């Protein structure tokens, strides 16, 4: 079945342009015109991704994102913000709400499509790429299937957005190694994207909460002035019985 993308916008022209681009590339599309409609459709239709139209006169994008991320079963839902010129001040609110990717318009259609394909692990139309695979990374009882983009801690699913997935993957590839915030930023966003250190800290904090929730057997330690390291959690020795 074709992946479903929910477009949240009150602008008909925005919807028509972007729905055409996505449909030509093989996606199914649904339109949501309000916060309530977006939440209802996300629950009923279970889309693979949501595209938010963020306009200067409206701040509903961060509201929709925060409420979608608050739903447990939507925890791994990809949410992308397309920010109109003049609405750049919304980026911080979107980040706090848990946005996965954001782009300031105008944006080339190919860039949006590449983002969707990469984060949903989709092969390009007409290619013989395989979306599923089995390369595993482990630390303690934390396990990541890189190709299937699935993370489990102590047998429980861990729901991460694409940025958090990339950060955790980088840490998991070399457990015990200390990575600076710059190195982690480059691994998740690329060297050409400007992202502040605080943004890295926010995403690391979200990963930590998921590791704690699932008792994943791994912890992300803060190395003062240096960065972060993923290590197996300390196991307290059992008390000797009398």
PDB file of C-alpha atoms in Angstrom:
ATOM      1  CA  UNK A   1       0.000   0.000   0.000  1.00  0.00           C
ATOM      2  CA  UNK A   2       1.195   3.513  -0.809  1.00  0.00           C
ATOM      3  CA  UNK A   3       2.343   5.518   2.237  1.00  0.00           C
ATOM      4  CA  UNK A   4      -0.173   8.090   3.494  1.00  0.00           C
ATOM      5  CA  UNK A   5       0.837  11.705   4.112  1.00  0.00           C
ATOM      6  CA  UNK A   6      -1.416  14.136   5.973  1.00  0.00           C
ATOM      7  CA  UNK A   7      -1.125  17.755   4.798  1.00  0.00           C
ATOM      8  CA  UNK A   8      -2.250  20.310   7.401  1.00  0.00           C
ATOM      9  CA  UNK A   9      -3.082  23.635   5.789  1.00  0.00           C
ATOM     10  CA  UNK A  10      -5.819  26.231   5.442  1.00  0.00           C
ATOM     11  CA  UNK A  11      -4.292  27.372   2.148  1.00  0.00           C
ATOM     12  CA  UNK A  12      -5.868  25.569  -0.810  1.00  0.00           C
ATOM     13  CA  UNK A  13      -3.039  26.524  -3.167  1.00  0.00           C
ATOM     14  CA  UNK A  14      -0.457  25.080  -0.739  1.00  0.00           C
ATOM     15  CA  UNK A  15      -2.433  21.843  -0.576  1.00  0.00           C
ATOM     16  CA  UNK A  16      -2.900  21.541  -4.343  1.00  0.00           C
ATOM     17  CA  UNK A  17       0.780  22.141  -5.122  1.00  0.00           C
ATOM     18  CA  UNK A  18       2.177  19.781  -2.509  1.00  0.00           C
ATOM     19  CA  UNK A  19      -0.452  17.077  -2.913  1.00  0.00           C
ATOM     20  CA  UNK A  20       0.318  16.967  -6.644  1.00  0.00           C
ATOM     21  CA  UNK A  21       4.067  16.649  -5.998  1.00  0.00           C
ATOM     22  CA  UNK A  22       3.554  13.834  -3.493  1.00  0.00           C
ATOM     23  CA  UNK A  23       0.912  11.948  -5.477  1.00  0.00           C
ATOM     24  CA  UNK A  24       3.088  11.903  -8.590  1.00  0.00           C
ATOM     25  CA  UNK A  25       5.821  10.311  -6.465  1.00  0.00           C
ATOM     26  CA  UNK A  26       3.507   7.571  -5.201  1.00  0.00           C
ATOM     27  CA  UNK A  27       2.090   8.908  -1.913  1.00  0.00           C
ATOM     28  CA  UNK A  28      -1.537   8.976  -0.834  1.00  0.00           C
ATOM     29  CA  UNK A  29      -2.744  12.329   0.515  1.00  0.00           C
ATOM     30  CA  UNK A  30      -5.277  13.557   3.069  1.00  0.00           C
ATOM     31  CA  UNK A  31      -6.058  17.209   3.868  1.00  0.00           C
ATOM     32  CA  UNK A  32      -6.625  18.588   7.376  1.00  0.00           C
ATOM     33  CA  UNK A  33      -7.792  22.208   7.694  1.00  0.00           C
ATOM     34  CA  UNK A  34      -7.695  22.576  11.504  1.00  0.00           C
ATOM     35  CA  UNK A  35      -6.038  21.223  14.640  1.00  0.00           C
ATOM     36  CA  UNK A  36      -9.100  19.104  15.437  1.00  0.00           C
ATOM     37  CA  UNK A  37      -9.305  17.657  11.935  1.00  0.00           C
ATOM     38  CA  UNK A  38      -5.577  16.882  11.898  1.00  0.00           C
ATOM     39  CA  UNK A  39      -5.749  14.982  15.201  1.00  0.00           C
ATOM     40  CA  UNK A  40      -8.876  13.092  14.170  1.00  0.00           C
ATOM     41  CA  UNK A  41      -7.421  12.025  10.811  1.00  0.00           C
ATOM     42  CA  UNK A  42      -4.109  11.036  12.385  1.00  0.00           C
ATOM     43  CA  UNK A  43      -5.988   8.763  14.776  1.00  0.00           C
ATOM     44  CA  UNK A  44      -8.376   7.304  12.195  1.00  0.00           C
ATOM     45  CA  UNK A  45      -6.097   6.936   9.179  1.00  0.00           C
ATOM     46  CA  UNK A  46      -2.689   6.437  10.865  1.00  0.00           C
ATOM     47  CA  UNK A  47      -0.547   8.301   8.285  1.00  0.00           C
ATOM     48  CA  UNK A  48       3.162   7.639   7.927  1.00  0.00           C
ATOM     49  CA  UNK A  49       3.986  11.368   7.832  1.00  0.00           C
ATOM     50  CA  UNK A  50       2.455  14.802   8.431  1.00  0.00           C
ATOM     51  CA  UNK A  51       3.374  17.985   6.524  1.00  0.00           C
ATOM     52  CA  UNK A  52       2.562  21.245   8.340  1.00  0.00           C
ATOM     53  CA  UNK A  53       1.972  24.556   6.576  1.00  0.00           C
ATOM     54  CA  UNK A  54       3.407  27.137   9.002  1.00  0.00           C
ATOM     55  CA  UNK A  55       2.223  30.667   8.206  1.00  0.00           C
ATOM     56  CA  UNK A  56       3.190  33.967   9.953  1.00  0.00           C
ATOM     57  CA  UNK A  57      -0.410  34.616  11.038  1.00  0.00           C
ATOM     58  CA  UNK A  58      -0.908  31.175  12.605  1.00  0.00           C
ATOM     59  CA  UNK A  59       0.893  29.142  15.260  1.00  0.00           C
ATOM     60  CA  UNK A  60      -1.211  25.987  14.916  1.00  0.00           C
ATOM     61  CA  UNK A  61       1.746  24.023  13.508  1.00  0.00           C
ATOM     62  CA  UNK A  62       3.458  23.634  16.876  1.00  0.00           C
ATOM     63  CA  UNK A  63       0.109  22.826  18.526  1.00  0.00           C
ATOM     64  CA  UNK A  64      -0.622  20.034  16.047  1.00  0.00           C
ATOM     65  CA  UNK A  65       2.921  18.681  16.354  1.00  0.00           C
ATOM     66  CA  UNK A  66       2.891  18.664  20.171  1.00  0.00           C
ATOM     67  CA  UNK A  67      -0.468  16.901  20.358  1.00  0.00           C
ATOM     68  CA  UNK A  68       0.515  14.307  17.746  1.00  0.00           C
ATOM     69  CA  UNK A  69       3.746  13.553  19.598  1.00  0.00           C
ATOM     70  CA  UNK A  70       1.869  13.290  22.907  1.00  0.00           C
ATOM     71  CA  UNK A  71      -0.054  10.300  21.583  1.00  0.00           C
ATOM     72  CA  UNK A  72       1.972   7.151  22.321  1.00  0.00           C
ATOM     73  CA  UNK A  73       1.130   5.405  19.073  1.00  0.00           C
ATOM     74  CA  UNK A  74       2.077   8.535  17.133  1.00  0.00           C
ATOM     75  CA  UNK A  75       5.445   8.814  18.907  1.00  0.00           C
ATOM     76  CA  UNK A  76       7.351   7.673  15.831  1.00  0.00           C
ATOM     77  CA  UNK A  77       5.226   9.630  13.358  1.00  0.00           C
ATOM     78  CA  UNK A  78       7.311  11.788  11.007  1.00  0.00           C
ATOM     79  CA  UNK A  79       6.244  15.446  11.249  1.00  0.00           C
ATOM     80  CA  UNK A  80       7.699  17.958   8.789  1.00  0.00           C
ATOM     81  CA  UNK A  81       7.176  21.725   8.944  1.00  0.00           C
ATOM     82  CA  UNK A  82       7.295  23.870   5.801  1.00  0.00           C
ATOM     83  CA  UNK A  83       7.778  27.379   7.168  1.00  0.00           C
ATOM     84  CA  UNK A  84       6.602  30.359   5.135  1.00  0.00           C
ATOM     85  CA  UNK A  85       8.854  33.433   4.789  1.00  0.00           C
ATOM     86  CA  UNK A  86       8.286  35.657   7.802  1.00  0.00           C
ATOM     87  CA  UNK A  87       7.371  32.766  10.110  1.00  0.00           C
ATOM     88  CA  UNK A  88      10.908  31.833  11.105  1.00  0.00           C
ATOM     89  CA  UNK A  89      10.173  32.797  14.711  1.00  0.00           C
ATOM     90  CA  UNK A  90       8.072  29.625  14.966  1.00  0.00           C
ATOM     91  CA  UNK A  91      11.095  27.331  14.616  1.00  0.00           C
ATOM     92  CA  UNK A  92      11.886  27.238  18.335  1.00  0.00           C
ATOM     93  CA  UNK A  93       8.252  26.459  19.262  1.00  0.00           C
ATOM     94  CA  UNK A  94       8.237  23.688  16.661  1.00  0.00           C
ATOM     95  CA  UNK A  95      11.441  22.263  18.094  1.00  0.00           C
ATOM     96  CA  UNK A  96       9.984  22.232  21.612  1.00  0.00           C
ATOM     97  CA  UNK A  97       6.888  20.515  20.211  1.00  0.00           C
ATOM     98  CA  UNK A  98       9.046  17.685  18.840  1.00  0.00           C
ATOM     99  CA  UNK A  99       9.230  18.538  15.133  1.00  0.00           C
ATOM    100  CA  UNK A 100      11.355  16.078  13.164  1.00  0.00           C
ATOM    101  CA  UNK A 101      12.320  18.189  10.160  1.00  0.00           C
ATOM    102  CA  UNK A 102      11.695  21.822   9.207  1.00  0.00           C
ATOM    103  CA  UNK A 103      12.372  23.755   6.017  1.00  0.00           C
ATOM    104  CA  UNK A 104      11.948  27.442   5.242  1.00  0.00           C
ATOM    105  CA  UNK A 105      10.105  27.910   1.957  1.00  0.00           C
ATOM    106  CA  UNK A 106      10.599  28.041  -0.919  1.00  0.00           C
ATOM    107  CA  UNK A 107      11.837  24.462  -0.949  1.00  0.00           C
ATOM    108  CA  UNK A 108      12.573  22.347  -4.021  1.00  0.00           C
ATOM    109  CA  UNK A 109      10.038  19.479  -4.326  1.00  0.00           C
ATOM    110  CA  UNK A 110      12.907  17.000  -4.644  1.00  0.00           C
ATOM    111  CA  UNK A 111      14.187  18.016  -1.206  1.00  0.00           C
ATOM    112  CA  UNK A 112      10.838  17.267   0.437  1.00  0.00           C
ATOM    113  CA  UNK A 113      10.563  13.954  -1.402  1.00  0.00           C
ATOM    114  CA  UNK A 114      14.102  12.949  -0.434  1.00  0.00           C
ATOM    115  CA  UNK A 115      13.328  13.794   3.187  1.00  0.00           C
ATOM    116  CA  UNK A 116      10.214  11.613   3.168  1.00  0.00           C
ATOM    117  CA  UNK A 117      11.945   8.708   1.431  1.00  0.00           C
ATOM    118  CA  UNK A 118      14.964   8.807   3.734  1.00  0.00           C
ATOM    119  CA  UNK A 119      13.012   9.049   6.972  1.00  0.00           C
ATOM    120  CA  UNK A 120      10.399   6.486   5.963  1.00  0.00           C
ATOM    121  CA  UNK A 121      13.079   4.150   4.536  1.00  0.00           C
ATOM    122  CA  UNK A 122      11.456   4.106   1.092  1.00  0.00           C
ATOM    123  CA  UNK A 123      13.163   3.174  -2.141  1.00  0.00           C
ATOM    124  CA  UNK A 124      12.959   5.658  -4.988  1.00  0.00           C
ATOM    125  CA  UNK A 125      10.230   4.868  -7.537  1.00  0.00           C
ATOM    126  CA  UNK A 126      11.526   2.559 -10.252  1.00  0.00           C
ATOM    127  CA  UNK A 127      14.496   1.359  -8.207  1.00  0.00           C
ATOM    128  CA  UNK A 128      15.139  -2.087  -6.835  1.00  0.00           C
ATOM    129  CA  UNK A 129      16.129  -0.766  -3.382  1.00  0.00           C
ATOM    130  CA  UNK A 130      15.066  -2.798  -0.404  1.00  0.00           C
ATOM    131  CA  UNK A 131      13.466  -0.855   2.429  1.00  0.00           C
ATOM    132  CA  UNK A 132      13.768  -3.634   5.008  1.00  0.00           C
ATOM    133  CA  UNK A 133      16.991  -5.056   6.332  1.00  0.00           C
ATOM    134  CA  UNK A 134      18.541  -6.525   9.396  1.00  0.00           C
ATOM    135  CA  UNK A 135      21.723  -4.701  10.424  1.00  0.00           C
ATOM    136  CA  UNK A 136      21.610  -4.561  14.203  1.00  0.00           C
ATOM    137  CA  UNK A 137      23.340  -2.279  16.699  1.00  0.00           C
ATOM    138  CA  UNK A 138      23.243  -3.193  20.391  1.00  0.00           C
ATOM    139  CA  UNK A 139      24.242  -1.847  23.781  1.00  0.00           C
ATOM    140  CA  UNK A 140      22.905  -3.583  26.868  1.00  0.00           C
ATOM    141  CA  UNK A 141      19.296  -4.529  26.131  1.00  0.00           C
ATOM    142  CA  UNK A 142      18.994  -1.640  23.664  1.00  0.00           C
ATOM    143  CA  UNK A 143      18.717  -2.847  20.060  1.00  0.00           C
ATOM    144  CA  UNK A 144      18.437  -0.885  16.813  1.00  0.00           C
ATOM    145  CA  UNK A 145      17.537  -2.432  13.464  1.00  0.00           C
ATOM    146  CA  UNK A 146      19.144   0.195  11.235  1.00  0.00           C
ATOM    147  CA  UNK A 147      17.500  -0.719   7.936  1.00  0.00           C
ATOM    148  CA  UNK A 148      14.021  -1.341   9.360  1.00  0.00           C
ATOM    149  CA  UNK A 149      14.397   1.862  11.450  1.00  0.00           C
ATOM    150  CA  UNK A 150      13.158   0.069  14.549  1.00  0.00           C
ATOM    151  CA  UNK A 151      14.454   0.545  18.097  1.00  0.00           C
ATOM    152  CA  UNK A 152      13.667  -1.656  21.086  1.00  0.00           C
ATOM    153  CA  UNK A 153      14.693  -1.398  24.707  1.00  0.00           C
ATOM    154  CA  UNK A 154      14.279  -4.396  26.982  1.00  0.00           C
ATOM    155  CA  UNK A 155      11.826  -5.852  24.442  1.00  0.00           C
ATOM    156  CA  UNK A 156       9.692  -2.686  24.237  1.00  0.00           C
ATOM    157  CA  UNK A 157       9.370  -0.471  21.174  1.00  0.00           C
ATOM    158  CA  UNK A 158      11.084   2.905  21.482  1.00  0.00           C
ATOM    159  CA  UNK A 159       9.443   5.655  19.437  1.00  0.00           C
ATOM    160  CA  UNK A 160      11.926   8.167  18.056  1.00  0.00           C
ATOM    161  CA  UNK A 161      11.671  10.875  15.453  1.00  0.00           C
ATOM    162  CA  UNK A 162      14.149  10.808  12.545  1.00  0.00           C
ATOM    163  CA  UNK A 163      16.599  13.233  14.170  1.00  0.00           C
ATOM    164  CA  UNK A 164      16.634  11.277  17.432  1.00  0.00           C
ATOM    165  CA  UNK A 165      17.074   8.042  15.463  1.00  0.00           C
ATOM    166  CA  UNK A 166      20.160   9.448  13.717  1.00  0.00           C
ATOM    167  CA  UNK A 167      21.626  10.695  16.993  1.00  0.00           C
ATOM    168  CA  UNK A 168      21.085   7.379  18.762  1.00  0.00           C
ATOM    169  CA  UNK A 169      22.459   5.465  15.790  1.00  0.00           C
ATOM    170  CA  UNK A 170      25.656   7.533  15.875  1.00  0.00           C
ATOM    171  CA  UNK A 171      26.078   6.853  19.597  1.00  0.00           C
ATOM    172  CA  UNK A 172      25.245   3.158  19.190  1.00  0.00           C
ATOM    173  CA  UNK A 173      27.816   2.625  16.457  1.00  0.00           C
ATOM    174  CA  UNK A 174      30.603   3.203  18.992  1.00  0.00           C
ATOM    175  CA  UNK A 175      29.375   2.652  22.574  1.00  0.00           C
ATOM    176  CA  UNK A 176      31.622   4.258  25.158  1.00  0.00           C
ATOM    177  CA  UNK A 177      33.061   6.856  22.791  1.00  0.00           C
ATOM    178  CA  UNK A 178      32.500  10.499  23.686  1.00  0.00           C
ATOM    179  CA  UNK A 179      31.036  12.585  20.859  1.00  0.00           C
ATOM    180  CA  UNK A 180      30.993  16.370  20.904  1.00  0.00           C
ATOM    181  CA  UNK A 181      27.776  18.251  20.203  1.00  0.00           C
ATOM    182  CA  UNK A 182      29.253  19.371  16.881  1.00  0.00           C
ATOM    183  CA  UNK A 183      29.931  15.754  15.860  1.00  0.00           C
ATOM    184  CA  UNK A 184      26.401  14.741  16.822  1.00  0.00           C
ATOM    185  CA  UNK A 185      24.926  17.719  14.988  1.00  0.00           C
ATOM    186  CA  UNK A 186      26.808  16.778  11.843  1.00  0.00           C
ATOM    187  CA  UNK A 187      25.643  13.159  12.119  1.00  0.00           C
ATOM    188  CA  UNK A 188      21.969  14.126  12.456  1.00  0.00           C
ATOM    189  CA  UNK A 189      21.600  17.303  10.393  1.00  0.00           C
ATOM    190  CA  UNK A 190      24.708  17.372   8.195  1.00  0.00           C
ATOM    191  CA  UNK A 191      27.595  19.819   8.194  1.00  0.00           C
ATOM    192  CA  UNK A 192      25.853  22.489   6.110  1.00  0.00           C
ATOM    193  CA  UNK A 193      22.851  22.943   8.427  1.00  0.00           C
ATOM    194  CA  UNK A 194      23.269  25.449  11.267  1.00  0.00           C
ATOM    195  CA  UNK A 195      21.874  24.047  14.508  1.00  0.00           C
ATOM    196  CA  UNK A 196      22.706  25.334  17.987  1.00  0.00           C
ATOM    197  CA  UNK A 197      24.105  23.146  20.755  1.00  0.00           C
ATOM    198  CA  UNK A 198      20.915  23.614  22.747  1.00  0.00           C
ATOM    199  CA  UNK A 199      18.966  21.912  19.957  1.00  0.00           C
ATOM    200  CA  UNK A 200      21.200  18.845  20.261  1.00  0.00           C
ATOM    201  CA  UNK A 201      20.636  18.832  24.035  1.00  0.00           C
ATOM    202  CA  UNK A 202      16.860  18.888  23.592  1.00  0.00           C
ATOM    203  CA  UNK A 203      16.883  15.845  21.307  1.00  0.00           C
ATOM    204  CA  UNK A 204      19.301  13.953  23.568  1.00  0.00           C
ATOM    205  CA  UNK A 205      16.948  14.632  26.477  1.00  0.00           C
ATOM    206  CA  UNK A 206      14.061  13.054  24.562  1.00  0.00           C
ATOM    207  CA  UNK A 207      16.121   9.950  23.784  1.00  0.00           C
ATOM    208  CA  UNK A 208      17.070   9.648  27.455  1.00  0.00           C
ATOM    209  CA  UNK A 209      13.421   9.693  28.488  1.00  0.00           C
ATOM    210  CA  UNK A 210      12.659   6.803  26.130  1.00  0.00           C
ATOM    211  CA  UNK A 211      15.641   4.798  27.410  1.00  0.00           C
ATOM    212  CA  UNK A 212      14.495   5.368  30.982  1.00  0.00           C
ATOM    213  CA  UNK A 213      10.890   4.497  30.156  1.00  0.00           C
ATOM    214  CA  UNK A 214      11.842   1.140  28.680  1.00  0.00           C
ATOM    215  CA  UNK A 215      14.688   0.293  31.113  1.00  0.00           C
ATOM    216  CA  UNK A 216      16.821  -0.213  28.016  1.00  0.00           C
ATOM    217  CA  UNK A 217      19.992  -1.180  29.863  1.00  0.00           C
ATOM    218  CA  UNK A 218      21.865   1.751  28.304  1.00  0.00           C
ATOM    219  CA  UNK A 219      22.357   5.342  29.394  1.00  0.00           C
ATOM    220  CA  UNK A 220      23.554   8.491  27.667  1.00  0.00           C
ATOM    221  CA  UNK A 221      26.104  10.139  29.917  1.00  0.00           C
ATOM    222  CA  UNK A 222      26.959  13.831  29.771  1.00  0.00           C
ATOM    223  CA  UNK A 223      30.713  14.363  29.705  1.00  0.00           C
ATOM    224  CA  UNK A 224      31.203  17.890  31.011  1.00  0.00           C
ATOM    225  CA  UNK A 225      32.606  20.274  28.386  1.00  0.00           C
ATOM    226  CA  UNK A 226      33.027  17.395  25.925  1.00  0.00           C
ATOM    227  CA  UNK A 227      29.671  15.959  24.869  1.00  0.00           C
ATOM    228  CA  UNK A 228      27.795  12.688  25.229  1.00  0.00           C
ATOM    229  CA  UNK A 229      28.543   8.982  25.426  1.00  0.00           C
ATOM    230  CA  UNK A 230      26.284   5.916  25.262  1.00  0.00           C
ATOM    231  CA  UNK A 231      27.180   3.212  27.766  1.00  0.00           C
ATOM    232  CA  UNK A 232      25.657   0.164  29.370  1.00  0.00           C
ATOM    233  CA  UNK A 233      23.804   1.057  32.542  1.00  0.00           C
ATOM    234  CA  UNK A 234      25.481   0.156  35.806  1.00  0.00           C
ATOM    235  CA  UNK A 235      23.961  -2.971  37.319  1.00  0.00           C
ATOM    236  CA  UNK A 236      23.771  -2.972  41.080  1.00  0.00           C
ATOM    237  CA  UNK A 237      24.985  -6.259  42.595  1.00  0.00           C
ATOM    238  CA  UNK A 238      22.346  -8.372  44.270  1.00  0.00           C
ATOM    239  CA  UNK A 239      22.485  -8.527  48.037  1.00  0.00           C
ATOM    240  CA  UNK A 240      23.821 -11.803  49.442  1.00  0.00           C
ATOM    241  CA  UNK A 241      21.147 -13.926  51.017  1.00  0.00           C
ATOM    242  CA  UNK A 242      21.510 -15.068  54.563  1.00  0.00           C
TER     243      UNK A 242
END
